[in-house]
PDB file of C-alpha atoms in Angstrom:
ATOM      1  CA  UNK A   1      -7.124  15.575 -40.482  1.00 56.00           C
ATOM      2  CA  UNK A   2      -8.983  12.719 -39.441  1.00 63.00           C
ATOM      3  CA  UNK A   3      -8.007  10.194 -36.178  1.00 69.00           C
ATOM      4  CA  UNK A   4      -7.788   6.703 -36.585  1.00 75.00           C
ATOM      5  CA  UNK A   5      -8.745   6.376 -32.658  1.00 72.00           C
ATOM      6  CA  UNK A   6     -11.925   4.754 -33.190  1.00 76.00           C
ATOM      7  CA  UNK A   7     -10.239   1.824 -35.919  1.00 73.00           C
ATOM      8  CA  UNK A   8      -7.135   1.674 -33.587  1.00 75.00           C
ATOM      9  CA  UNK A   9      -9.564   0.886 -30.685  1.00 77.00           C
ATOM     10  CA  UNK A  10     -11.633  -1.600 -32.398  1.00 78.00           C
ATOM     11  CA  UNK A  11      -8.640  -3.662 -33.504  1.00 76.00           C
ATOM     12  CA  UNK A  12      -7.065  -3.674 -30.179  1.00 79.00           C
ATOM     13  CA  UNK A  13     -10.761  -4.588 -28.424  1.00 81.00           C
ATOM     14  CA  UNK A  14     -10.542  -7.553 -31.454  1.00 79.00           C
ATOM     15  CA  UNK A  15      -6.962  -8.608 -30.603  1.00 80.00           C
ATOM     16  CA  UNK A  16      -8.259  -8.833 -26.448  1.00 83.00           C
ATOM     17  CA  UNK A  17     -10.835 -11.433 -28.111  1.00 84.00           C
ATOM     18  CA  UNK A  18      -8.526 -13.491 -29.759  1.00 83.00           C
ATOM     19  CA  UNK A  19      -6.559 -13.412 -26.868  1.00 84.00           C
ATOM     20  CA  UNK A  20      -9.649 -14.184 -24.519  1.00 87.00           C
ATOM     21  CA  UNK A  21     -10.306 -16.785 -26.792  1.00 85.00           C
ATOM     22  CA  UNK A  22      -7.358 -19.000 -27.157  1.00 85.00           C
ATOM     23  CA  UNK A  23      -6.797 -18.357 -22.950  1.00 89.00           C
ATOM     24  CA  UNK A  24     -10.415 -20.168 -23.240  1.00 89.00           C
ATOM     25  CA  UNK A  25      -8.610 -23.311 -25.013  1.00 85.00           C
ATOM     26  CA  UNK A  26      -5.688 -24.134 -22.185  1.00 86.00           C
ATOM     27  CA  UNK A  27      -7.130 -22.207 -19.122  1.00 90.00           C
ATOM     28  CA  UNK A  28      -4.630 -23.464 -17.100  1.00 93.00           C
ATOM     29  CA  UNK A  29      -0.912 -23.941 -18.821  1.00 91.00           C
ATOM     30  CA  UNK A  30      -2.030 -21.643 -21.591  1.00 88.00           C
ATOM     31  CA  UNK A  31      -0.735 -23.059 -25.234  1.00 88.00           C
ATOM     32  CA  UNK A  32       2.895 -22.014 -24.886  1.00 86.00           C
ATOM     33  CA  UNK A  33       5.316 -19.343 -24.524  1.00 85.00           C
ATOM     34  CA  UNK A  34       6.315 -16.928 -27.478  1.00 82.00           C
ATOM     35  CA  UNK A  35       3.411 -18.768 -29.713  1.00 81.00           C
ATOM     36  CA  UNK A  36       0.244 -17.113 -29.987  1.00 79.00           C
ATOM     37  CA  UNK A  37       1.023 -15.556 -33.539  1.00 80.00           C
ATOM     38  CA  UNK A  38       1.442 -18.982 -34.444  1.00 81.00           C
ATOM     39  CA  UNK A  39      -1.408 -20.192 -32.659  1.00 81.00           C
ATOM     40  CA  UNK A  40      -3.926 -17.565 -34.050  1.00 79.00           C
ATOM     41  CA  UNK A  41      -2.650 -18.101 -37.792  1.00 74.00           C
ATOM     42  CA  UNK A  42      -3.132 -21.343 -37.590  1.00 75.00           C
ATOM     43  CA  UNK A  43      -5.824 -22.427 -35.222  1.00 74.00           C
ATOM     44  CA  UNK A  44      -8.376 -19.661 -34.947  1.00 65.00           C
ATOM     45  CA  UNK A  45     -11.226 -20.133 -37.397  1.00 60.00           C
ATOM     46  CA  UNK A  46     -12.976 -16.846 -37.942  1.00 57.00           C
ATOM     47  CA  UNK A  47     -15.742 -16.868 -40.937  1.00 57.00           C
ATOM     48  CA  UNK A  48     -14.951 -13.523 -42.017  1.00 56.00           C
ATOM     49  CA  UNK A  49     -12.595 -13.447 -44.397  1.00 58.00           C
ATOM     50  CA  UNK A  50     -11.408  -9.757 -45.302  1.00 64.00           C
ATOM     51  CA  UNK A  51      -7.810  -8.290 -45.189  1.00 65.00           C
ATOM     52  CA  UNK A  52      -8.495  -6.597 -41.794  1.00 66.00           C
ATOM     53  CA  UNK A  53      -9.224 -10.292 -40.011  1.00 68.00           C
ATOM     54  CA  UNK A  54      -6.141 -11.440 -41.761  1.00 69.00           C
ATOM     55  CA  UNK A  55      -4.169  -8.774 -39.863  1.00 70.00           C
ATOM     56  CA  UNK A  56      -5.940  -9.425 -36.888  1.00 70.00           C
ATOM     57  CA  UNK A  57      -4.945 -12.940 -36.668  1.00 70.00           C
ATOM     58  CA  UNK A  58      -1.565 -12.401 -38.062  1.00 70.00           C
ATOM     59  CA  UNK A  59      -0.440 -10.193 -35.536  1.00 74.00           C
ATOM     60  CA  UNK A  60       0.596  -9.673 -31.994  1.00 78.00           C
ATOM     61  CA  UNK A  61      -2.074  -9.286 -29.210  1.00 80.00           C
ATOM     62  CA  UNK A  62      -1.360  -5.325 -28.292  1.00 78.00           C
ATOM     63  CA  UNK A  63      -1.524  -6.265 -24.563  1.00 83.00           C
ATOM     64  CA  UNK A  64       0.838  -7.743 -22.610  1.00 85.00           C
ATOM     65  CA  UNK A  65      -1.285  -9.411 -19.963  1.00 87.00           C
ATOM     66  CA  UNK A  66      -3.402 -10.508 -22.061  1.00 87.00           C
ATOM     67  CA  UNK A  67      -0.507 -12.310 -23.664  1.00 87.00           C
ATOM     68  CA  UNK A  68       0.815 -14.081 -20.889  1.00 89.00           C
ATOM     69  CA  UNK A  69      -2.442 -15.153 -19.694  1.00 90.00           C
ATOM     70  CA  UNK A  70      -2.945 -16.612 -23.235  1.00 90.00           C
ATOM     71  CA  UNK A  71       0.264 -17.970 -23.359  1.00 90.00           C
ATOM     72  CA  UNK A  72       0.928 -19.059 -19.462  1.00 92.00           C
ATOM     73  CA  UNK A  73      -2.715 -19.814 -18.685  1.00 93.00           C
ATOM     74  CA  UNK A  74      -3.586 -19.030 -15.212  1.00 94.00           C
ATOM     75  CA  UNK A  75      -0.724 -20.074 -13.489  1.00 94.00           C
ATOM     76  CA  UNK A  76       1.457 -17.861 -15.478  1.00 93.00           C
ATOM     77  CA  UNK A  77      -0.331 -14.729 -14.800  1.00 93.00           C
ATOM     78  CA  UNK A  78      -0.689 -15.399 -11.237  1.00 95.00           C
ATOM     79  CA  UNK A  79       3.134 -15.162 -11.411  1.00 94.00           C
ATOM     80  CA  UNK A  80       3.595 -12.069 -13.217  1.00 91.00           C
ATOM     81  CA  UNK A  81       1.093  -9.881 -11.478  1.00 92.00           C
ATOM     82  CA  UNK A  82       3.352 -11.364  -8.042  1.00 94.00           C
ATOM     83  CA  UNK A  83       6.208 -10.301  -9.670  1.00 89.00           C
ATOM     84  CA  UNK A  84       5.170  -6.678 -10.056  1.00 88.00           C
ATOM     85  CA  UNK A  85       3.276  -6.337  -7.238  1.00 91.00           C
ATOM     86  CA  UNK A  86       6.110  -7.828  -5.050  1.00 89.00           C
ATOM     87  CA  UNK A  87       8.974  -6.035  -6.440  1.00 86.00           C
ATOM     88  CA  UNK A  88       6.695  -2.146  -6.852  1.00 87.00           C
ATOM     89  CA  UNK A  89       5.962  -3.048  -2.227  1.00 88.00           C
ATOM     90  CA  UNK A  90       9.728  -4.417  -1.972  1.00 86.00           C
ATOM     91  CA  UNK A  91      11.263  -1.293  -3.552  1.00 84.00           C
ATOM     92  CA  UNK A  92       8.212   1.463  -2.237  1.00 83.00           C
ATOM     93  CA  UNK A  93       9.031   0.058   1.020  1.00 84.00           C
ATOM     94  CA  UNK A  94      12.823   0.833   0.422  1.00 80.00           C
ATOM     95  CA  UNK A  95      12.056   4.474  -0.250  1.00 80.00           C
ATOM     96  CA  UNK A  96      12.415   5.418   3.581  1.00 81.00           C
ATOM     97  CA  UNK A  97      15.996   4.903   3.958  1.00 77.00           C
ATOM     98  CA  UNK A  98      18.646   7.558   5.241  1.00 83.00           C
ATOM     99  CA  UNK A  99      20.424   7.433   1.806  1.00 81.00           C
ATOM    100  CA  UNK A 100      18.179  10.172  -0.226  1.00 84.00           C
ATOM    101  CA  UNK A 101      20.352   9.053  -3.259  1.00 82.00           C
ATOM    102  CA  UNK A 102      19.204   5.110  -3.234  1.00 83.00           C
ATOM    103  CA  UNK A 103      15.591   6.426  -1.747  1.00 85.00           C
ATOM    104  CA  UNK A 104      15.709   8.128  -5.372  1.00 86.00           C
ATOM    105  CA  UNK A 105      16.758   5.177  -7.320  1.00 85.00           C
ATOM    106  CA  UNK A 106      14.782   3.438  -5.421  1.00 85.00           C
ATOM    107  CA  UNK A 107      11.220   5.437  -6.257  1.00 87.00           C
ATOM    108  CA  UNK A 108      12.665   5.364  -9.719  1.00 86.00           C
ATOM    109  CA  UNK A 109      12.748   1.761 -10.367  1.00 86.00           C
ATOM    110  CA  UNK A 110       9.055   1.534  -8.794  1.00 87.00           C
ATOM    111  CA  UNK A 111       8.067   4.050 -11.805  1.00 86.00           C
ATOM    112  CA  UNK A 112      10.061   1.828 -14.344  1.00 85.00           C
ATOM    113  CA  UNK A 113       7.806  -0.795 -12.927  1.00 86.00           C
ATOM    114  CA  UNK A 114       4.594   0.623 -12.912  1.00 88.00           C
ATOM    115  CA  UNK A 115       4.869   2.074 -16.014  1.00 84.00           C
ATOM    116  CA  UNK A 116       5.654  -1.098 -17.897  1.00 82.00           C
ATOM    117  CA  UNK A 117       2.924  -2.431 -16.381  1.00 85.00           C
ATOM    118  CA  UNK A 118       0.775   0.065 -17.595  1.00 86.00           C
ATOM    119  CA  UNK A 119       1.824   0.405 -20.921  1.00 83.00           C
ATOM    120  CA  UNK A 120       1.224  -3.744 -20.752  1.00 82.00           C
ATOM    121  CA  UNK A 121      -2.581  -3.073 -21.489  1.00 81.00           C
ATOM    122  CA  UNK A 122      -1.862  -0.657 -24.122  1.00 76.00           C
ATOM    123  CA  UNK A 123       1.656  -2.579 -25.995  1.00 70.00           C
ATOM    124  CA  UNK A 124       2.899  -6.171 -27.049  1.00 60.00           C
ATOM    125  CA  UNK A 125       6.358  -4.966 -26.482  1.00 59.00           C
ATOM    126  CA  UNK A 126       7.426  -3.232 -23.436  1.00 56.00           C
ATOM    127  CA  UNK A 127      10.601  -4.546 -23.187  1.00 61.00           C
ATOM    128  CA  UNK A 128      11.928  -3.092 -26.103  1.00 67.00           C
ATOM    129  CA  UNK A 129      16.090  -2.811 -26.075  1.00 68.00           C
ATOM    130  CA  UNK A 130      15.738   0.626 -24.599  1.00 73.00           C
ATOM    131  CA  UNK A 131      13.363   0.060 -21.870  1.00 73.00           C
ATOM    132  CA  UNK A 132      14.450  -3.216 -20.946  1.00 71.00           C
ATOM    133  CA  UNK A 133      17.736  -1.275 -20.568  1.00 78.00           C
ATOM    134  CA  UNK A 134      16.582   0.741 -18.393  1.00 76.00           C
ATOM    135  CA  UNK A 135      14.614  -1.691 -15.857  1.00 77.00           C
ATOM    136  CA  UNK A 136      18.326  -4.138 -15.758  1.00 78.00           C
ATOM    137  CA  UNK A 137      20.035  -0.656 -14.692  1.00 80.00           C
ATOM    138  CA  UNK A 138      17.935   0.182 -12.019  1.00 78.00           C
ATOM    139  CA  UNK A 139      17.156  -2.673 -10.937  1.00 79.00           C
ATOM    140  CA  UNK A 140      20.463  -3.490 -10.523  1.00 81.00           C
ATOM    141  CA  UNK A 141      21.265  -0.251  -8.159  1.00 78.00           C
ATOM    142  CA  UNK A 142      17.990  -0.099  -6.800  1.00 78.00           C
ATOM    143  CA  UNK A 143      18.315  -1.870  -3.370  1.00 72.00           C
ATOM    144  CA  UNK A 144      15.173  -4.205  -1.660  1.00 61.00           C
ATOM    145  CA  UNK A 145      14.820  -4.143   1.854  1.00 55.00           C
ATOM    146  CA  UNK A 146      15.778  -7.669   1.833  1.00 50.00           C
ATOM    147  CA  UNK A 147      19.578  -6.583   0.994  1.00 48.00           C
ATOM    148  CA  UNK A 148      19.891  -4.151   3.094  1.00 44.00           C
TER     149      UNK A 148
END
């Protein structure tokens, strides 16, 4: 059996491009939320034409970061990366607590966190019905020092 590793690389490296490239064109507002599909299809000018560039253009940017900074600009990402890293320090720092049960949830939702973060660089979607489930559950019974 052969692995596609080295293919499934390259068109993820290509899609980080794209996405480098249309953050280039609105730096700071980015060109709109929920649109760079659109925007690639029908704005990107690449002068290879071959079924694998079609793909490329055609669909979603397979990292999540790279997505919002495409489609928030700057401004936008500076707001998501302080929304994980100040919810992962609110809830770490509500790990100490004398309830071991809520110091569990608690550890729990930080994991929910960092992993969707981390599986941001890798995915388009993390917030599939399942996961996104899962973060609105625990987030919900996971408690911030600030409600305490």
């Amino acid at each position: 059996m052969n692995s596609d590793a080295d293919v499934q690389f390259e068109n993820r490296y290509a899609h980080w491009i794209l996405a480098f490239d249309i953050w280039k064109d609105s730096r700071f507002i980015g060109i709109g939320i929920n649109s760079h599909v659109f925007y690639m299809a029908n704005t990107l000018t690449i002068g290879i034409d071959s079924p694998i560039m079609t793909f490329l253009i055609r669909s979603p940017i397979h990292n999540i970061h790279m997505i919002v900074l495409a489609e928030t600009g700057v401004i936008g990402l500076f707001y998501w990366l302080y929304f994980y890293i100040s919810r992962i320090n609110m809830f770490s720092n509500s790990c100490h607590g004398p309830v071991k049960e809520m110091n569990i949830v608690n550890i729990t939702y930080c994991c929910v966190l960092i992993s969707c973060f981390l599986y941001g660089f890798f995915g388009w979607a993390p917030f599939h019905a399942e996961i996104y489930t899962i973060c609105i559950i625990f987030g919900f019974y996971a408690v911030g020092k600030k409600r305490v």
